[in-house]
């Protein structure tokens, strides 16, 4: 049986970062990276698509955007000498919210577009965003249930919350589109508490959906995002093994951890890092079994089901027409059951100048064929940008992440209502097994930057466990059980409270006051007071003695 110091399962950004950091701190470590697919990159994938002038260019079909505050990713890109360029967002944007009407606006988001939406709708947008940000600011990412409103938030979905506060259909549609674009999921299936925590990890809900300022869609990567993993894997050389999916993990306290691959091969290591999506962790057999909360976590974290598309064109006609290429669409019409395909889109013109539009398709279209989705997408683009969206069409490419092996979906796994107590264990170790992946991050959870952070945390946990503590960077142990500041998160606050009714005290003091006034009135013969209390005196005397008041 082959034996190494550390096995990392998963050759996405998180897993490769883990291996890279371990070898950076101790080049003598024997590190092995196992990947079930025939490629590295995880939820990043860069493909070649036909473009104008009979050429081809690289387009991202998975994670692709970089935000200005995503420090871990920016630092890694700098180390790997990978360049960025700004996301194009100049011009009019298109929105279909509240009804079938297509509206144009030039602000960064509809909430600032008073000229295109009614004042009532704009006020509704603003108050809903403000309330959501105010709630998310109260969340402690490391201890969600320390907030007094956490239990109630976890018991409801984002959709039920939106219906309780939104006054217009436009505001509800805007939130639904945000959920579909950010998580690849419907708002009615997601825990409100998870959404608030996710917003807090990225800064705010606005930061998750904007392409300006500190927004997550501010930059794109020249040559595509998969090259991050390709460059790290190239440096690791034969330490990365493809087509090596894991079936069984046997671990123990202080002993070796043994891994059985899908092909039956067995490996042994001192520490193991599982850097795969939570829904895939749930498919691995553990001995001894995972704890109750960890097991429930993996059973109830659901992958987003985004379908991403790229359409290439002869020219950037939308720019010439004064449009930015951005669309947000509810996709609903007046026909019951009809769903139009596009959720949102952006200008995807490459750094080489090849014109294209990139966007996301409603999950309800999963069962359609690729040709059917292509026709529907182009038809929908014509609805927003006019006939040139058809006449200048060159090629269509898509990625249905629901069918991707060893992923199960994209862009992120989310938590269903009532399971956030289980989510708080996501970083907890299981004997000799550590857990990485963007869902385990504290900052920019669900994004490539979160994957980098999680890989560094896992690497430092392993260094600590192997006794190489002088090489541990303790800032990356935040949230880890090895952190000196670690404390177990609060459980959901649903215990009984010893409650004493205030009416007992009120009755006592009220009675004392009445008898005090009565005593004073008798002593000083206060006629007006006596008139008030004499009937009371008579009634009490008769009730107590059974006799009439003496005349």
Short mmCIF file of N, CA, C and O in Angstrom, two decimals, residues 264-347:
data_model
loop_
_atom_site.label_atom_id
_atom_site.label_comp_id
_atom_site.label_asym_id
_atom_site.label_seq_id
_atom_site.Cartn_x
_atom_site.Cartn_y
_atom_site.Cartn_z
N UNK A 264 -10.59 0.57 -6.64
CA UNK A 264 -10.17 -0.44 -5.67
C UNK A 264 -8.79 -0.21 -5.09
O UNK A 264 -8.40 -0.87 -4.11
N UNK A 265 -8.00 0.70 -5.65
CA UNK A 265 -6.65 0.96 -5.15
C UNK A 265 -6.73 1.55 -3.74
O UNK A 265 -7.62 2.34 -3.43
N UNK A 266 -5.77 1.19 -2.88
CA UNK A 266 -5.75 1.67 -1.51
C UNK A 266 -4.50 2.51 -1.26
O UNK A 266 -3.40 2.15 -1.72
N UNK A 267 -4.66 3.60 -0.53
CA UNK A 267 -3.57 4.51 -0.20
C UNK A 267 -3.62 4.82 1.30
O UNK A 267 -4.68 4.69 1.93
N UNK A 268 -2.50 5.28 1.84
CA UNK A 268 -2.44 5.60 3.27
C UNK A 268 -1.74 6.94 3.47
O UNK A 268 -0.80 7.27 2.73
N UNK A 269 -2.19 7.69 4.45
CA UNK A 269 -1.57 8.99 4.73
C UNK A 269 -1.70 9.33 6.21
O UNK A 269 -2.46 8.69 6.94
N UNK A 270 -0.95 10.35 6.62
CA UNK A 270 -1.04 10.82 8.01
C UNK A 270 -2.24 11.76 8.19
O UNK A 270 -2.93 11.72 9.20
N UNK A 271 -2.46 12.64 7.22
CA UNK A 271 -3.62 13.55 7.25
C UNK A 271 -4.23 13.61 5.86
O UNK A 271 -3.52 13.47 4.85
N UNK A 272 -5.54 13.82 5.82
CA UNK A 272 -6.25 13.89 4.54
C UNK A 272 -7.09 15.17 4.50
O UNK A 272 -7.71 15.54 5.50
N UNK A 273 -7.10 15.83 3.34
CA UNK A 273 -7.92 17.03 3.14
C UNK A 273 -8.96 16.72 2.07
O UNK A 273 -8.61 16.33 0.94
N UNK A 274 -10.21 16.89 2.41
CA UNK A 274 -11.31 16.68 1.48
C UNK A 274 -11.72 18.05 0.92
O UNK A 274 -12.37 18.84 1.60
N UNK A 275 -11.28 18.33 -0.30
CA UNK A 275 -11.53 19.64 -0.92
C UNK A 275 -12.48 19.48 -2.10
O UNK A 275 -12.15 19.82 -3.25
N UNK A 276 -13.65 18.95 -1.82
CA UNK A 276 -14.68 18.73 -2.84
C UNK A 276 -15.98 19.34 -2.34
O UNK A 276 -16.12 19.63 -1.15
N UNK A 277 -16.97 19.57 -3.23
CA UNK A 277 -18.23 20.18 -2.79
C UNK A 277 -18.92 19.35 -1.71
O UNK A 277 -18.81 18.11 -1.69
N UNK A 278 -19.63 20.01 -0.79
CA UNK A 278 -20.31 19.28 0.30
C UNK A 278 -21.22 18.15 -0.18
O UNK A 278 -21.28 17.09 0.45
N UNK A 279 -21.93 18.37 -1.29
CA UNK A 279 -22.83 17.30 -1.77
C UNK A 279 -22.05 16.07 -2.20
O UNK A 279 -22.55 14.96 -2.13
N UNK A 280 -20.78 16.27 -2.61
CA UNK A 280 -19.94 15.14 -3.00
C UNK A 280 -19.31 14.47 -1.77
O UNK A 280 -19.06 13.27 -1.77
N UNK A 281 -19.07 15.26 -0.71
CA UNK A 281 -18.59 14.67 0.55
C UNK A 281 -19.60 13.65 1.06
O UNK A 281 -19.23 12.63 1.65
N UNK A 282 -20.88 13.93 0.85
CA UNK A 282 -21.93 13.04 1.32
C UNK A 282 -21.95 11.71 0.59
O UNK A 282 -22.60 10.76 1.06
N UNK A 283 -21.26 11.60 -0.55
CA UNK A 283 -21.23 10.35 -1.31
C UNK A 283 -20.06 9.45 -0.90
O UNK A 283 -19.98 8.31 -1.34
N UNK A 284 -19.15 9.99 -0.08
CA UNK A 284 -17.99 9.22 0.37
C UNK A 284 -18.35 8.44 1.63
O UNK A 284 -19.01 8.97 2.53
N UNK A 285 -17.93 7.19 1.71
CA UNK A 285 -18.16 6.37 2.91
C UNK A 285 -17.06 6.66 3.93
O UNK A 285 -15.88 6.69 3.60
N UNK A 286 -17.47 6.89 5.19
CA UNK A 286 -16.51 7.17 6.26
C UNK A 286 -16.56 6.07 7.31
O UNK A 286 -17.63 5.57 7.66
N UNK A 287 -15.38 5.73 7.80
CA UNK A 287 -15.27 4.78 8.91
C UNK A 287 -14.23 5.32 9.89
O UNK A 287 -13.06 5.44 9.54
N UNK A 288 -14.65 5.68 11.14
CA UNK A 288 -16.01 5.63 11.66
C UNK A 288 -16.91 6.66 10.97
O UNK A 288 -16.40 7.61 10.37
N UNK A 289 -18.23 6.47 11.07
CA UNK A 289 -19.16 7.38 10.38
C UNK A 289 -19.04 8.82 10.87
O UNK A 289 -18.59 9.08 11.99
N UNK A 290 -19.42 9.74 10.01
CA UNK A 290 -19.48 11.15 10.38
C UNK A 290 -20.48 11.34 11.52
O UNK A 290 -21.43 10.58 11.66
N UNK A 291 -20.27 12.41 12.30
CA UNK A 291 -21.22 12.75 13.35
C UNK A 291 -22.56 13.15 12.77
O UNK A 291 -22.69 13.45 11.57
N UNK A 292 -23.57 13.20 13.64
CA UNK A 292 -24.94 13.46 13.20
C UNK A 292 -25.06 14.78 12.44
O UNK A 292 -25.64 14.82 11.35
N UNK A 293 -24.51 15.87 12.99
CA UNK A 293 -24.66 17.17 12.34
C UNK A 293 -23.93 17.22 11.00
O UNK A 293 -24.44 17.77 10.02
N UNK A 294 -22.74 16.65 10.96
CA UNK A 294 -21.97 16.65 9.72
C UNK A 294 -22.69 15.84 8.64
O UNK A 294 -22.75 16.23 7.47
N UNK A 295 -23.26 14.72 9.04
CA UNK A 295 -24.01 13.88 8.10
C UNK A 295 -25.25 14.63 7.59
O UNK A 295 -25.55 14.63 6.39
N UNK A 296 -25.95 15.27 8.52
CA UNK A 296 -27.15 16.03 8.11
C UNK A 296 -26.78 17.20 7.22
O UNK A 296 -27.53 17.57 6.31
N UNK A 297 -25.62 17.80 7.48
CA UNK A 297 -25.15 18.90 6.64
C UNK A 297 -25.01 18.45 5.19
O UNK A 297 -25.54 19.09 4.27
N UNK A 298 -24.31 17.34 4.97
CA UNK A 298 -24.08 16.88 3.61
C UNK A 298 -25.35 16.36 2.94
O UNK A 298 -25.48 16.42 1.72
N UNK A 299 -26.29 15.89 3.75
CA UNK A 299 -27.56 15.43 3.19
C UNK A 299 -28.46 16.59 2.77
O UNK A 299 -29.37 16.41 1.96
N UNK A 300 -28.20 17.78 3.34
CA UNK A 300 -29.11 18.91 3.11
C UNK A 300 -28.46 20.12 2.47
O UNK A 300 -29.08 21.18 2.41
N UNK A 301 -27.22 19.98 2.02
CA UNK A 301 -26.62 21.04 1.19
C UNK A 301 -26.83 20.66 -0.26
O UNK A 301 -26.38 19.61 -0.73
N UNK A 302 -27.55 21.51 -0.95
CA UNK A 302 -27.98 21.22 -2.32
C UNK A 302 -27.17 22.05 -3.31
O UNK A 302 -27.00 23.25 -3.10
N UNK A 303 -26.66 21.45 -4.38
CA UNK A 303 -25.91 22.23 -5.37
C UNK A 303 -26.82 23.10 -6.22
O UNK A 303 -27.95 22.71 -6.54
N UNK A 304 -26.32 24.28 -6.57
CA UNK A 304 -27.04 25.11 -7.52
C UNK A 304 -27.05 24.43 -8.89
O UNK A 304 -26.14 23.67 -9.22
N UNK A 305 -28.07 24.71 -9.67
CA UNK A 305 -28.23 24.04 -10.96
C UNK A 305 -28.20 25.05 -12.10
O UNK A 305 -29.14 25.17 -12.88
N UNK A 306 -27.10 25.79 -12.17
CA UNK A 306 -26.96 26.77 -13.24
C UNK A 306 -26.61 26.11 -14.57
O UNK A 306 -25.84 25.14 -14.62
N UNK A 307 -27.18 26.66 -15.62
CA UNK A 307 -26.73 26.35 -16.97
C UNK A 307 -26.15 27.65 -17.51
O UNK A 307 -26.85 28.68 -17.57
N UNK A 308 -24.89 27.63 -17.85
CA UNK A 308 -24.22 28.85 -18.33
C UNK A 308 -24.08 28.79 -19.84
O UNK A 308 -23.76 27.73 -20.40
N UNK A 309 -24.31 29.91 -20.52
CA UNK A 309 -24.20 29.93 -21.98
C UNK A 309 -23.28 31.06 -22.44
O UNK A 309 -23.10 32.07 -21.74
N UNK A 310 -22.70 30.87 -23.60
CA UNK A 310 -21.94 31.91 -24.30
C UNK A 310 -22.42 31.93 -25.74
O UNK A 310 -22.52 30.88 -26.39
N UNK A 311 -22.75 33.13 -26.22
CA UNK A 311 -23.12 33.30 -27.63
C UNK A 311 -22.12 34.27 -28.25
O UNK A 311 -21.94 35.38 -27.73
N UNK A 312 -21.45 33.85 -29.31
CA UNK A 312 -20.49 34.72 -29.98
C UNK A 312 -21.13 35.40 -31.19
O UNK A 312 -22.05 34.84 -31.82
N UNK A 313 -20.62 36.60 -31.51
CA UNK A 313 -21.21 37.42 -32.57
C UNK A 313 -20.13 38.00 -33.49
O UNK A 313 -18.94 38.03 -33.14
N UNK A 314 -20.58 38.47 -34.64
CA UNK A 314 -19.69 39.09 -35.62
C UNK A 314 -19.16 40.43 -35.12
O UNK A 314 -18.04 40.83 -35.46
N UNK A 315 -19.99 41.13 -34.35
CA UNK A 315 -19.59 42.43 -33.81
C UNK A 315 -20.28 42.67 -32.48
O UNK A 315 -21.27 41.99 -32.16
N UNK A 316 -19.77 43.62 -31.73
CA UNK A 316 -20.41 44.00 -30.46
C UNK A 316 -21.52 45.01 -30.76
O UNK A 316 -21.45 46.18 -30.36
N UNK A 317 -22.53 44.57 -31.48
CA UNK A 317 -23.60 45.47 -31.95
C UNK A 317 -24.32 46.14 -30.79
O UNK A 317 -24.83 47.27 -30.94
N UNK A 318 -24.43 45.46 -29.65
CA UNK A 318 -25.12 46.06 -28.51
C UNK A 318 -24.38 47.29 -28.00
O UNK A 318 -25.00 48.25 -27.55
N UNK A 319 -23.04 47.27 -28.08
CA UNK A 319 -22.28 48.45 -27.68
C UNK A 319 -22.55 49.60 -28.64
O UNK A 319 -22.74 50.75 -28.21
N UNK A 320 -22.57 49.29 -29.93
CA UNK A 320 -22.84 50.32 -30.94
C UNK A 320 -24.22 50.92 -30.75
O UNK A 320 -24.45 52.10 -31.05
N UNK A 321 -25.14 50.12 -30.24
CA UNK A 321 -26.51 50.60 -30.00
C UNK A 321 -26.66 51.28 -28.64
O UNK A 321 -27.76 51.65 -28.25
N UNK A 322 -25.56 51.40 -27.89
CA UNK A 322 -25.60 52.09 -26.60
C UNK A 322 -25.98 51.20 -25.42
O UNK A 322 -26.35 51.72 -24.36
N UNK A 323 -25.89 49.88 -25.60
CA UNK A 323 -26.24 48.94 -24.52
C UNK A 323 -24.98 48.33 -23.90
O UNK A 323 -23.95 48.19 -24.56
N UNK A 324 -25.09 47.94 -22.65
CA UNK A 324 -23.95 47.35 -21.94
C UNK A 324 -23.86 45.84 -22.14
O UNK A 324 -22.82 45.24 -21.88
N UNK A 325 -24.95 45.23 -22.58
CA UNK A 325 -25.00 43.77 -22.69
C UNK A 325 -25.61 43.12 -21.46
O UNK A 325 -25.84 41.91 -21.44
N UNK A 326 -25.89 43.90 -20.42
CA UNK A 326 -26.45 43.35 -19.18
C UNK A 326 -27.97 43.22 -19.28
O UNK A 326 -28.67 44.14 -19.72
N UNK A 327 -28.44 42.07 -18.86
CA UNK A 327 -29.87 41.76 -18.80
C UNK A 327 -30.17 41.15 -17.45
O UNK A 327 -29.40 40.34 -16.95
N UNK A 328 -31.27 41.54 -16.85
CA UNK A 328 -31.85 40.76 -15.75
C UNK A 328 -33.31 40.52 -16.09
O UNK A 328 -34.02 41.43 -16.51
N UNK A 329 -33.73 39.27 -15.96
CA UNK A 329 -35.08 38.93 -16.42
C UNK A 329 -35.72 37.89 -15.51
O UNK A 329 -35.12 36.87 -15.19
N UNK A 330 -36.97 38.18 -15.12
CA UNK A 330 -37.73 37.21 -14.34
C UNK A 330 -38.13 36.02 -15.21
O UNK A 330 -38.37 34.93 -14.70
N UNK A 331 -38.23 36.25 -16.53
CA UNK A 331 -38.55 35.17 -17.44
C UNK A 331 -40.00 34.74 -17.42
O UNK A 331 -40.38 33.79 -18.10
N UNK A 332 -40.84 35.45 -16.66
CA UNK A 332 -42.26 35.08 -16.57
C UNK A 332 -43.07 35.94 -17.54
O UNK A 332 -42.71 37.07 -17.84
N UNK A 333 -44.18 35.35 -18.02
CA UNK A 333 -45.06 36.07 -18.92
C UNK A 333 -46.49 35.96 -18.40
O UNK A 333 -46.73 35.43 -17.32
N UNK A 334 -47.43 36.44 -19.21
CA UNK A 334 -48.84 36.34 -18.82
C UNK A 334 -49.41 34.96 -19.13
O UNK A 334 -50.55 34.67 -18.77
N UNK A 335 -48.63 34.13 -19.80
CA UNK A 335 -49.07 32.76 -20.12
C UNK A 335 -48.69 31.84 -18.97
O UNK A 335 -47.51 31.71 -18.64
N UNK A 336 -49.64 31.20 -18.31
CA UNK A 336 -49.33 30.31 -17.18
C UNK A 336 -48.35 29.21 -17.57
O UNK A 336 -48.52 28.54 -18.58
N UNK A 337 -47.29 29.06 -16.77
CA UNK A 337 -46.32 28.00 -17.00
C UNK A 337 -45.21 28.35 -17.98
O UNK A 337 -44.23 27.61 -18.09
N UNK A 338 -45.34 29.45 -18.72
CA UNK A 338 -44.29 29.82 -19.68
C UNK A 338 -43.10 30.44 -18.97
O UNK A 338 -43.27 31.33 -18.11
N UNK A 339 -41.89 29.98 -19.31
CA UNK A 339 -40.67 30.52 -18.73
C UNK A 339 -39.70 30.83 -19.86
O UNK A 339 -39.33 29.94 -20.64
N UNK A 340 -39.29 32.08 -19.97
CA UNK A 340 -38.28 32.47 -20.95
C UNK A 340 -36.90 32.19 -20.36
O UNK A 340 -36.71 32.27 -19.15
N UNK A 341 -35.91 31.84 -21.18
CA UNK A 341 -34.69 31.21 -20.65
C UNK A 341 -33.72 32.07 -19.86
O UNK A 341 -33.14 31.61 -18.87
N UNK A 342 -33.51 33.32 -20.25
CA UNK A 342 -32.40 34.09 -19.68
C UNK A 342 -32.73 34.61 -18.29
O UNK A 342 -33.77 35.24 -18.07
N UNK A 343 -31.83 34.35 -17.34
CA UNK A 343 -31.92 34.91 -15.99
C UNK A 343 -31.17 36.23 -15.96
O UNK A 343 -31.69 37.25 -15.49
N UNK A 344 -29.94 36.22 -16.43
CA UNK A 344 -29.15 37.45 -16.54
C UNK A 344 -28.04 37.24 -17.56
O UNK A 344 -27.74 36.10 -17.94
N UNK A 345 -27.47 38.33 -18.03
CA UNK A 345 -26.38 38.23 -19.00
C UNK A 345 -25.43 39.42 -18.84
O UNK A 345 -25.78 40.44 -18.23
N UNK A 346 -24.22 39.25 -19.40
CA UNK A 346 -23.20 40.29 -19.39
C UNK A 346 -22.48 40.29 -20.73
O UNK A 346 -22.48 39.30 -21.46
N UNK A 347 -21.84 41.39 -21.03
CA UNK A 347 -20.93 41.46 -22.16
C UNK A 347 -19.76 40.52 -21.88
O UNK A 347 -19.11 40.60 -20.84
#
